Amino acid sequence: MGSSSEWKAIAERSQEALNAKIPQAWRLPRYLLETTEKDVTGVPASSGILSEKELTITLCDATEIIQNIQAGTWTAEEVCLAFCKRAAIAQQLVNCLTEICFDEALQLARELDQYFKATGKLKGPLHGLPVSIKDHINIAGLRSTIGYCCWADNIPKEDAVFVKALKGAGAILFVKTTMPVTGMAIETVSQLWGRTKNGYNRALVSGGSSGGEGALVGMYGSPMGIGTDIAGSIRVPCAFNGLYGIRPSTRRLSYDGITSNVKGGRSIPAAIGPMCHSIRDTELICQVVTKAEPWKEDPGVVQKAWTSRPDIPRRLSIGVMEFDGVVMPHPPILRGLRDAVEKLKSAGHDVIAFEPYQHQRAWDIAYPLYYATGGKEMQTLLDATGEPWPPAAAKLSANPELRELPARELYHLFNEQDTYKKEYLRHWNDTSKLTSSGRPIDALLCPINPCASYPHDFLTWWGYAAQWNLLDYPGVIVPVGFVDKNKDLKDESYKPVNDNDKVHHELYDPELWHNAPISLQLVGRQFEDENLLAVSAVVDEVINRR
């Protein structure tokens, strides 16, 4: 076991080295660094660091950026410089980065511009697009730490398969982003990199475990981020930061080349996917990395081409679930969901009430599978430098039910999972009895979390996210608005149905949550990812009038 002070020295050295890579000209004045304002999303525009053109560039989605580079309106260097500046500002305000490669990224951008000028050709469909990458997705020569002090200098020698596809398509990987030491969908905080905050409301979390990506892309410090999801870790940060994203069915996109604290898990595998500013960006990345034929290198990927915008019914059948029967969502989530329902009905779509099917049972199966080793690997990595658990993760590790499971119990849980998946499929198919079309629902619209983010160090209910990981159903996040303290009053008449529900109900304070993004989740059936994105595009257009 390391000494009690060893981890502190490592963390201090790592953070100082990281922040030294921010050029002096891009450093915020003291009054902005010390502001007590919760919402800092306006700081990049008021800081004077970015030009008007750079502000315009950074507010575009990835598709529009690529179109402008291809048309010659913007150079790759101009785009890269704009996002390097904005990422530097985001780091100073919300602490979201683990690696900074501004100089290398700008040099690559210049080379791409020279190639385009000389040949009139593009390096690929993502030519010149800056992309940020979650910490534990391996990039050769850059650190993959998962926030552990003992892995502060862990430098993979080979790119992840997903990263190879991005590079091959002409993307510029310019920063890596923070995640919690557990690698799970809780708050993004570690002793190594510190706490990542939410730019819309710094009193609230940015989500986890891809919380650094959520915070950075939410601050428009990157047009596109790549995260991973085993219990909501793409969808939750997208929701808390007003972004679009997909947790695809596992094995649709390559997860090969990920640094992990626990390897070999099969029952609830993780997925990898984009976090961005539009549905079309989400589709673009899925299509590009699938076109690279990752199955030629990763045997875990399904050999299936990506079908862009498949035909779907003109009149959709959308199921709606407000409450999973375990923890009631807060008032702003319910308002966002009910407003969406009214807009879908007005647009002529078929909306039906979807009854949850034993969601507490799903969690009771999932939780021990997530921690089948009892968390021993995580504890060993912390002990190597004497590093303590971060607060929220400590609550998880202190659970007396957390223990290493023998093979007999694992097999029992695998069987319970298989049984539940079969029952849930039957439950989903039975919605055909309720729809006007006579077919099962095209997608399920529901919360992704009971809260529109939550306070630091709080341990939230994961059920709205982890439910679909257990079933391996894809999920897409669509932002629908912001919390309004004057509209989203606390429901004092509500009677909680259990202790967990009571804790969440008592937590809600309209003043605290004011201005936090409100987002919803659309869920589809396994391997129907393209259909789900096509449905999501229609729902997004109806709700947000895009």
mmCIF file of N, CA and C in Angstrom, residues 31-124:
data_model
loop_
_atom_site.group_PDB
_atom_site.id
_atom_site.type_symbol
_atom_site.label_atom_id
_atom_site.label_comp_id
_atom_site.label_asym_id
_atom_site.label_seq_id
_atom_site.Cartn_x
_atom_site.Cartn_y
_atom_site.Cartn_z
ATOM 1 N N TYR A 31 -10.982 37.614 -12.102
ATOM 2 C CA TYR A 31 -12.374 37.846 -11.724
ATOM 3 C C TYR A 31 -13.318 36.806 -12.330
ATOM 4 N N LEU A 32 -12.953 36.257 -13.505
ATOM 5 C CA LEU A 32 -13.772 35.203 -14.100
ATOM 6 C C LEU A 32 -13.476 33.850 -13.463
ATOM 7 N N LEU A 33 -12.228 33.632 -13.106
ATOM 8 C CA LEU A 33 -11.870 32.375 -12.446
ATOM 9 C C LEU A 33 -12.516 32.266 -11.069
ATOM 10 N N GLU A 34 -12.693 33.393 -10.428
ATOM 11 C CA GLU A 34 -13.214 33.395 -9.054
ATOM 12 C C GLU A 34 -14.701 33.718 -8.986
ATOM 13 N N THR A 35 -15.359 33.792 -10.137
ATOM 14 C CA THR A 35 -16.790 34.111 -10.128
ATOM 15 C C THR A 35 -17.589 33.070 -9.358
ATOM 16 N N THR A 36 -18.592 33.543 -8.671
ATOM 17 C CA THR A 36 -19.466 32.631 -7.927
ATOM 18 C C THR A 36 -20.716 32.277 -8.737
ATOM 19 N N GLU A 37 -20.787 32.759 -9.959
ATOM 20 C CA GLU A 37 -21.928 32.452 -10.821
ATOM 21 C C GLU A 37 -21.991 30.946 -11.070
ATOM 22 N N LYS A 38 -23.198 30.399 -10.966
ATOM 23 C CA LYS A 38 -23.362 28.975 -11.236
ATOM 24 C C LYS A 38 -23.321 28.679 -12.724
ATOM 25 N N ASP A 39 -23.937 29.536 -13.527
ATOM 26 C CA ASP A 39 -23.984 29.347 -14.974
ATOM 27 C C ASP A 39 -22.805 30.079 -15.608
ATOM 28 N N VAL A 40 -21.862 29.323 -16.180
ATOM 29 C CA VAL A 40 -20.675 29.928 -16.793
ATOM 30 C C VAL A 40 -20.652 29.711 -18.302
ATOM 31 N N THR A 41 -21.787 29.321 -18.878
ATOM 32 C CA THR A 41 -21.813 29.047 -20.317
ATOM 33 C C THR A 41 -21.608 30.318 -21.151
ATOM 34 N N GLY A 42 -21.839 31.489 -20.554
ATOM 35 C CA GLY A 42 -21.641 32.733 -21.285
ATOM 36 C C GLY A 42 -20.227 33.276 -21.228
ATOM 37 N N VAL A 43 -19.378 32.678 -20.397
ATOM 38 C CA VAL A 43 -18.014 33.194 -20.222
ATOM 39 C C VAL A 43 -17.182 33.150 -21.505
ATOM 40 N N PRO A 44 -17.217 32.061 -22.294
ATOM 41 C CA PRO A 44 -16.390 32.059 -23.516
ATOM 42 C C PRO A 44 -16.662 33.264 -24.416
ATOM 43 N N ALA A 45 -17.912 33.685 -24.523
ATOM 44 C CA ALA A 45 -18.246 34.808 -25.394
ATOM 45 C C ALA A 45 -17.819 36.142 -24.797
ATOM 46 N N SER A 46 -17.832 36.246 -23.469
ATOM 47 C CA SER A 46 -17.508 37.517 -22.819
ATOM 48 C C SER A 46 -16.036 37.649 -22.449
ATOM 49 N N SER A 47 -15.275 36.569 -22.589
ATOM 50 C CA SER A 47 -13.882 36.569 -22.136
ATOM 51 C C SER A 47 -12.955 37.376 -23.027
ATOM 52 N N GLY A 48 -13.329 37.590 -24.286
ATOM 53 C CA GLY A 48 -12.461 38.295 -25.208
ATOM 54 C C GLY A 48 -11.385 37.428 -25.833
ATOM 55 N N ILE A 49 -11.367 36.150 -25.490
ATOM 56 C CA ILE A 49 -10.335 35.239 -25.998
ATOM 57 C C ILE A 49 -10.664 34.764 -27.406
ATOM 58 N N LEU A 50 -11.938 34.585 -27.695
ATOM 59 C CA LEU A 50 -12.353 34.120 -29.017
ATOM 60 C C LEU A 50 -12.853 35.282 -29.866
ATOM 61 N N SER A 51 -12.512 35.250 -31.156
ATOM 62 C CA SER A 51 -13.034 36.245 -32.086
ATOM 63 C C SER A 51 -14.490 35.925 -32.400
ATOM 64 N N GLU A 52 -15.149 36.868 -33.076
ATOM 65 C CA GLU A 52 -16.536 36.625 -33.463
ATOM 66 C C GLU A 52 -16.637 35.411 -34.383
ATOM 67 N N LYS A 53 -15.691 35.271 -35.297
ATOM 68 C CA LYS A 53 -15.702 34.128 -36.196
ATOM 69 C C LYS A 53 -15.512 32.829 -35.424
ATOM 70 N N GLU A 54 -14.622 32.838 -34.443
ATOM 71 C CA GLU A 54 -14.383 31.639 -33.640
ATOM 72 C C GLU A 54 -15.603 31.278 -32.805
ATOM 73 N N LEU A 55 -16.305 32.277 -32.314
ATOM 74 C CA LEU A 55 -17.544 32.014 -31.580
ATOM 75 C C LEU A 55 -18.581 31.384 -32.508
ATOM 76 N N THR A 56 -18.672 31.887 -33.732
ATOM 77 C CA THR A 56 -19.606 31.323 -34.706
ATOM 78 C C THR A 56 -19.261 29.874 -35.005
ATOM 79 N N ILE A 57 -17.982 29.600 -35.216
ATOM 80 C CA ILE A 57 -17.538 28.236 -35.517
ATOM 81 C C ILE A 57 -17.901 27.280 -34.392
ATOM 82 N N THR A 58 -17.627 27.680 -33.162
ATOM 83 C CA THR A 58 -17.810 26.760 -32.034
ATOM 84 C C THR A 58 -19.264 26.515 -31.681
ATOM 85 N N LEU A 59 -20.168 27.337 -32.185
ATOM 86 C CA LEU A 59 -21.592 27.121 -31.900
ATOM 87 C C LEU A 59 -22.276 26.257 -32.958
ATOM 88 N N CYS A 60 -21.520 25.793 -33.949
ATOM 89 C CA CYS A 60 -22.076 24.923 -34.991
ATOM 90 C C CYS A 60 -21.968 23.461 -34.592
ATOM 91 N N ASP A 61 -22.869 22.640 -35.119
ATOM 92 C CA ASP A 61 -22.719 21.210 -34.888
ATOM 93 C C ASP A 61 -21.640 20.665 -35.821
ATOM 94 N N ALA A 62 -21.234 19.423 -35.600
ATOM 95 C CA ALA A 62 -20.125 18.837 -36.355
ATOM 96 C C ALA A 62 -20.410 18.782 -37.843
ATOM 97 N N THR A 63 -21.640 18.458 -38.214
ATOM 98 C CA THR A 63 -21.997 18.350 -39.628
ATOM 99 C C THR A 63 -21.799 19.675 -40.349
ATOM 100 N N GLU A 64 -22.237 20.770 -39.731
ATOM 101 C CA GLU A 64 -22.074 22.079 -40.356
ATOM 102 C C GLU A 64 -20.602 22.479 -40.437
ATOM 103 N N ILE A 65 -19.839 22.124 -39.426
ATOM 104 C CA ILE A 65 -18.399 22.426 -39.441
ATOM 105 C C ILE A 65 -17.724 21.718 -40.616
ATOM 106 N N ILE A 66 -18.015 20.446 -40.771
ATOM 107 C CA ILE A 66 -17.426 19.669 -41.864
ATOM 108 C C ILE A 66 -17.833 20.249 -43.216
ATOM 109 N N GLN A 67 -19.090 20.641 -43.346
ATOM 110 C CA GLN A 67 -19.571 21.226 -44.608
ATOM 111 C C GLN A 67 -18.807 22.501 -44.946
ATOM 112 N N ASN A 68 -18.530 23.314 -43.946
ATOM 113 C CA ASN A 68 -17.803 24.561 -44.178
ATOM 114 C C ASN A 68 -16.337 24.323 -44.510
ATOM 115 N N ILE A 69 -15.740 23.309 -43.912
ATOM 116 C CA ILE A 69 -14.351 22.972 -44.258
ATOM 117 C C ILE A 69 -14.288 22.438 -45.684
ATOM 118 N N GLN A 70 -15.220 21.576 -46.026
ATOM 119 C CA GLN A 70 -15.239 20.996 -47.371
ATOM 120 C C GLN A 70 -15.501 22.054 -48.437
ATOM 121 N N ALA A 71 -16.282 23.065 -48.105
ATOM 122 C CA ALA A 71 -16.590 24.136 -49.058
ATOM 123 C C ALA A 71 -15.465 25.160 -49.159
ATOM 124 N N GLY A 72 -14.488 25.061 -48.251
ATOM 125 C CA GLY A 72 -13.395 26.022 -48.253
ATOM 126 C C GLY A 72 -13.720 27.310 -47.524
ATOM 127 N N THR A 73 -14.876 27.364 -46.877
ATOM 128 C CA THR A 73 -15.279 28.559 -46.121
ATOM 129 C C THR A 73 -14.404 28.735 -44.888
ATOM 130 N N TRP A 74 -14.119 27.633 -44.223
ATOM 131 C CA TRP A 74 -13.224 27.643 -43.061
ATOM 132 C C TRP A 74 -12.087 26.673 -43.319
ATOM 133 N N THR A 75 -10.927 26.961 -42.766
ATOM 134 C CA THR A 75 -9.828 26.000 -42.824
ATOM 135 C C THR A 75 -9.873 25.107 -41.593
ATOM 136 N N ALA A 76 -9.245 23.956 -41.701
ATOM 137 C CA ALA A 76 -9.165 23.053 -40.547
ATOM 138 C C ALA A 76 -8.417 23.725 -39.396
ATOM 139 N N GLU A 77 -7.414 24.528 -39.731
ATOM 140 C CA GLU A 77 -6.654 25.217 -38.685
ATOM 141 C C GLU A 77 -7.520 26.228 -37.950
ATOM 142 N N GLU A 78 -8.333 26.983 -38.690
ATOM 143 C CA GLU A 78 -9.234 27.948 -38.040
ATOM 144 C C GLU A 78 -10.178 27.248 -37.073
ATOM 145 N N VAL A 79 -10.750 26.137 -37.522
ATOM 146 C CA VAL A 79 -11.691 25.386 -36.691
ATOM 147 C C VAL A 79 -10.990 24.821 -35.465
ATOM 148 N N CYS A 80 -9.832 24.217 -35.685
ATOM 149 C CA CYS A 80 -9.088 23.604 -34.576
ATOM 150 C C CYS A 80 -8.689 24.653 -33.545
ATOM 151 N N LEU A 81 -8.202 25.797 -34.002
ATOM 152 C CA LEU A 81 -7.798 26.860 -33.083
ATOM 153 C C LEU A 81 -8.980 27.346 -32.247
ATOM 154 N N ALA A 82 -10.120 27.490 -32.877
ATOM 155 C CA ALA A 82 -11.311 27.956 -32.153
ATOM 156 C C ALA A 82 -11.674 27.003 -31.024
ATOM 157 N N PHE A 83 -11.651 25.697 -31.322
ATOM 158 C CA PHE A 83 -12.034 24.732 -30.287
ATOM 159 C C PHE A 83 -10.934 24.530 -29.247
ATOM 160 N N CYS A 84 -9.672 24.693 -29.630
ATOM 161 C CA CYS A 84 -8.603 24.633 -28.634
ATOM 162 C C CYS A 84 -8.782 25.755 -27.611
ATOM 163 N N LYS A 85 -9.084 26.954 -28.116
ATOM 164 C CA LYS A 85 -9.305 28.082 -27.212
ATOM 165 C C LYS A 85 -10.492 27.821 -26.286
ATOM 166 N N ARG A 86 -11.581 27.337 -26.874
ATOM 167 C CA ARG A 86 -12.797 27.147 -26.076
ATOM 168 C C ARG A 86 -12.632 25.991 -25.093
ATOM 169 N N ALA A 87 -11.889 24.957 -25.474
ATOM 170 C CA ALA A 87 -11.616 23.862 -24.544
ATOM 171 C C ALA A 87 -10.760 24.345 -23.379
ATOM 172 N N ALA A 88 -9.818 25.238 -23.657
ATOM 173 C CA ALA A 88 -8.983 25.803 -22.594
ATOM 174 C C ALA A 88 -9.828 26.601 -21.604
ATOM 175 N N ILE A 89 -10.784 27.353 -22.135
ATOM 176 C CA ILE A 89 -11.688 28.118 -21.260
ATOM 177 C C ILE A 89 -12.541 27.168 -20.418
ATOM 178 N N ALA A 90 -13.076 26.123 -21.051
ATOM 179 C CA ALA A 90 -13.903 25.156 -20.330
ATOM 180 C C ALA A 90 -13.110 24.488 -19.211
ATOM 181 N N GLN A 91 -11.861 24.138 -19.488
ATOM 182 C CA GLN A 91 -11.031 23.505 -18.461
ATOM 183 C C GLN A 91 -10.885 24.398 -17.237
ATOM 184 N N GLN A 92 -10.701 25.679 -17.468
ATOM 185 C CA GLN A 92 -10.513 26.606 -16.353
ATOM 186 C C GLN A 92 -11.787 26.815 -15.535
ATOM 187 N N LEU A 93 -12.927 26.592 -16.167
ATOM 188 C CA LEU A 93 -14.204 26.850 -15.493
ATOM 189 C C LEU A 93 -14.837 25.608 -14.880
ATOM 190 N N VAL A 94 -14.698 24.449 -15.552
ATOM 191 C CA VAL A 94 -15.409 23.251 -15.080
ATOM 192 C C VAL A 94 -14.497 22.042 -14.867
ATOM 193 N N ASN A 95 -13.192 22.167 -15.195
ATOM 194 C CA ASN A 95 -12.209 21.117 -14.903
ATOM 195 C C ASN A 95 -12.592 19.785 -15.554
ATOM 196 N N CYS A 96 -12.451 19.722 -16.884
ATOM 197 C CA CYS A 96 -12.964 18.576 -17.625
ATOM 198 C C CYS A 96 -11.922 17.794 -18.411
ATOM 199 N N LEU A 97 -10.643 18.197 -18.389
ATOM 200 C CA LEU A 97 -9.636 17.591 -19.243
ATOM 201 C C LEU A 97 -8.603 16.774 -18.465
ATOM 202 N N THR A 98 -8.043 15.769 -19.143
ATOM 203 C CA THR A 98 -6.921 14.987 -18.592
ATOM 204 C C THR A 98 -5.700 15.045 -19.505
ATOM 205 N N GLU A 99 -5.900 15.339 -20.778
ATOM 206 C CA GLU A 99 -4.812 15.487 -21.745
ATOM 207 C C GLU A 99 -5.102 16.667 -22.656
ATOM 208 N N ILE A 100 -4.078 17.476 -22.920
ATOM 209 C CA ILE A 100 -4.181 18.622 -23.818
ATOM 210 C C ILE A 100 -3.142 18.465 -24.919
ATOM 211 N N CYS A 101 -3.609 18.473 -26.173
ATOM 212 C CA CYS A 101 -2.710 18.284 -27.326
ATOM 213 C C CYS A 101 -2.922 19.408 -28.337
ATOM 214 N N PHE A 102 -2.967 20.645 -27.858
ATOM 215 C CA PHE A 102 -3.273 21.765 -28.737
ATOM 216 C C PHE A 102 -2.234 21.924 -29.852
ATOM 217 N N ASP A 103 -0.953 21.892 -29.493
ATOM 218 C CA ASP A 103 0.099 22.099 -30.495
ATOM 219 C C ASP A 103 0.073 21.009 -31.564
ATOM 220 N N GLU A 104 -0.057 19.756 -31.124
ATOM 221 C CA GLU A 104 -0.088 18.636 -32.058
ATOM 222 C C GLU A 104 -1.323 18.699 -32.957
ATOM 223 N N ALA A 105 -2.445 19.091 -32.370
ATOM 224 C CA ALA A 105 -3.694 19.176 -33.131
ATOM 225 C C ALA A 105 -3.608 20.266 -34.196
ATOM 226 N N LEU A 106 -3.054 21.419 -33.831
ATOM 227 C CA LEU A 106 -2.944 22.520 -34.790
ATOM 228 C C LEU A 106 -1.983 22.177 -35.925
ATOM 229 N N GLN A 107 -0.913 21.453 -35.613
ATOM 230 C CA GLN A 107 0.011 21.029 -36.657
ATOM 231 C C GLN A 107 -0.674 20.072 -37.633
ATOM 232 N N LEU A 108 -1.457 19.130 -37.112
ATOM 233 C CA LEU A 108 -2.191 18.211 -37.975
ATOM 234 C C LEU A 108 -3.212 18.965 -38.831
ATOM 235 N N ALA A 109 -3.872 19.952 -38.235
ATOM 236 C CA ALA A 109 -4.838 20.754 -38.988
ATOM 237 C C ALA A 109 -4.164 21.461 -40.159
ATOM 238 N N ARG A 110 -2.967 22.023 -39.923
ATOM 239 C CA ARG A 110 -2.234 22.693 -41.010
ATOM 240 C C ARG A 110 -1.880 21.705 -42.120
ATOM 241 N N GLU A 111 -1.488 20.499 -41.725
ATOM 242 C CA GLU A 111 -1.155 19.478 -42.720
ATOM 243 C C GLU A 111 -2.382 19.079 -43.539
ATOM 244 N N LEU A 112 -3.527 18.992 -42.889
ATOM 245 C CA LEU A 112 -4.765 18.689 -43.613
ATOM 246 C C LEU A 112 -5.118 19.800 -44.595
ATOM 247 N N ASP A 113 -4.925 21.042 -44.172
ATOM 248 C CA ASP A 113 -5.191 22.175 -45.071
ATOM 249 C C ASP A 113 -4.257 22.154 -46.283
ATOM 250 N N GLN A 114 -2.999 21.851 -46.037
ATOM 251 C CA GLN A 114 -2.030 21.796 -47.138
ATOM 252 C C GLN A 114 -2.389 20.690 -48.122
ATOM 253 N N TYR A 115 -2.798 19.560 -47.595
ATOM 254 C CA TYR A 115 -3.192 18.432 -48.448
ATOM 255 C C TYR A 115 -4.420 18.796 -49.284
ATOM 256 N N PHE A 116 -5.396 19.418 -48.657
ATOM 257 C CA PHE A 116 -6.625 19.806 -49.359
ATOM 258 C C PHE A 116 -6.318 20.838 -50.446
ATOM 259 N N LYS A 117 -5.460 21.790 -50.120
ATOM 260 C CA LYS A 117 -5.109 22.837 -51.080
ATOM 261 C C LYS A 117 -4.348 22.265 -52.267
ATOM 262 N N ALA A 118 -3.456 21.299 -51.997
ATOM 263 C CA ALA A 118 -2.612 20.746 -53.052
ATOM 264 C C ALA A 118 -3.354 19.763 -53.950
ATOM 265 N N THR A 119 -4.304 19.027 -53.379
ATOM 266 C CA THR A 119 -4.943 17.938 -54.127
ATOM 267 C C THR A 119 -6.413 18.177 -54.422
ATOM 268 N N GLY A 120 -7.036 19.061 -53.638
ATOM 269 C CA GLY A 120 -8.479 19.240 -53.774
ATOM 270 C C GLY A 120 -9.272 18.092 -53.192
ATOM 271 N N LYS A 121 -8.585 17.206 -52.472
ATOM 272 C CA LYS A 121 -9.222 16.029 -51.886
ATOM 273 C C LYS A 121 -9.215 16.115 -50.363
ATOM 274 N N LEU A 122 -10.145 15.384 -49.771
ATOM 275 C CA LEU A 122 -10.251 15.310 -48.310
ATOM 276 C C LEU A 122 -9.622 14.021 -47.814
ATOM 277 N N LYS A 123 -9.130 14.058 -46.592
ATOM 278 C CA LYS A 123 -8.565 12.853 -45.980
ATOM 279 C C LYS A 123 -9.644 11.849 -45.592
ATOM 280 N N GLY A 124 -10.866 12.299 -45.504
ATOM 281 C CA GLY A 124 -11.973 11.423 -45.135
ATOM 282 C C GLY A 124 -13.194 12.240 -44.788
#
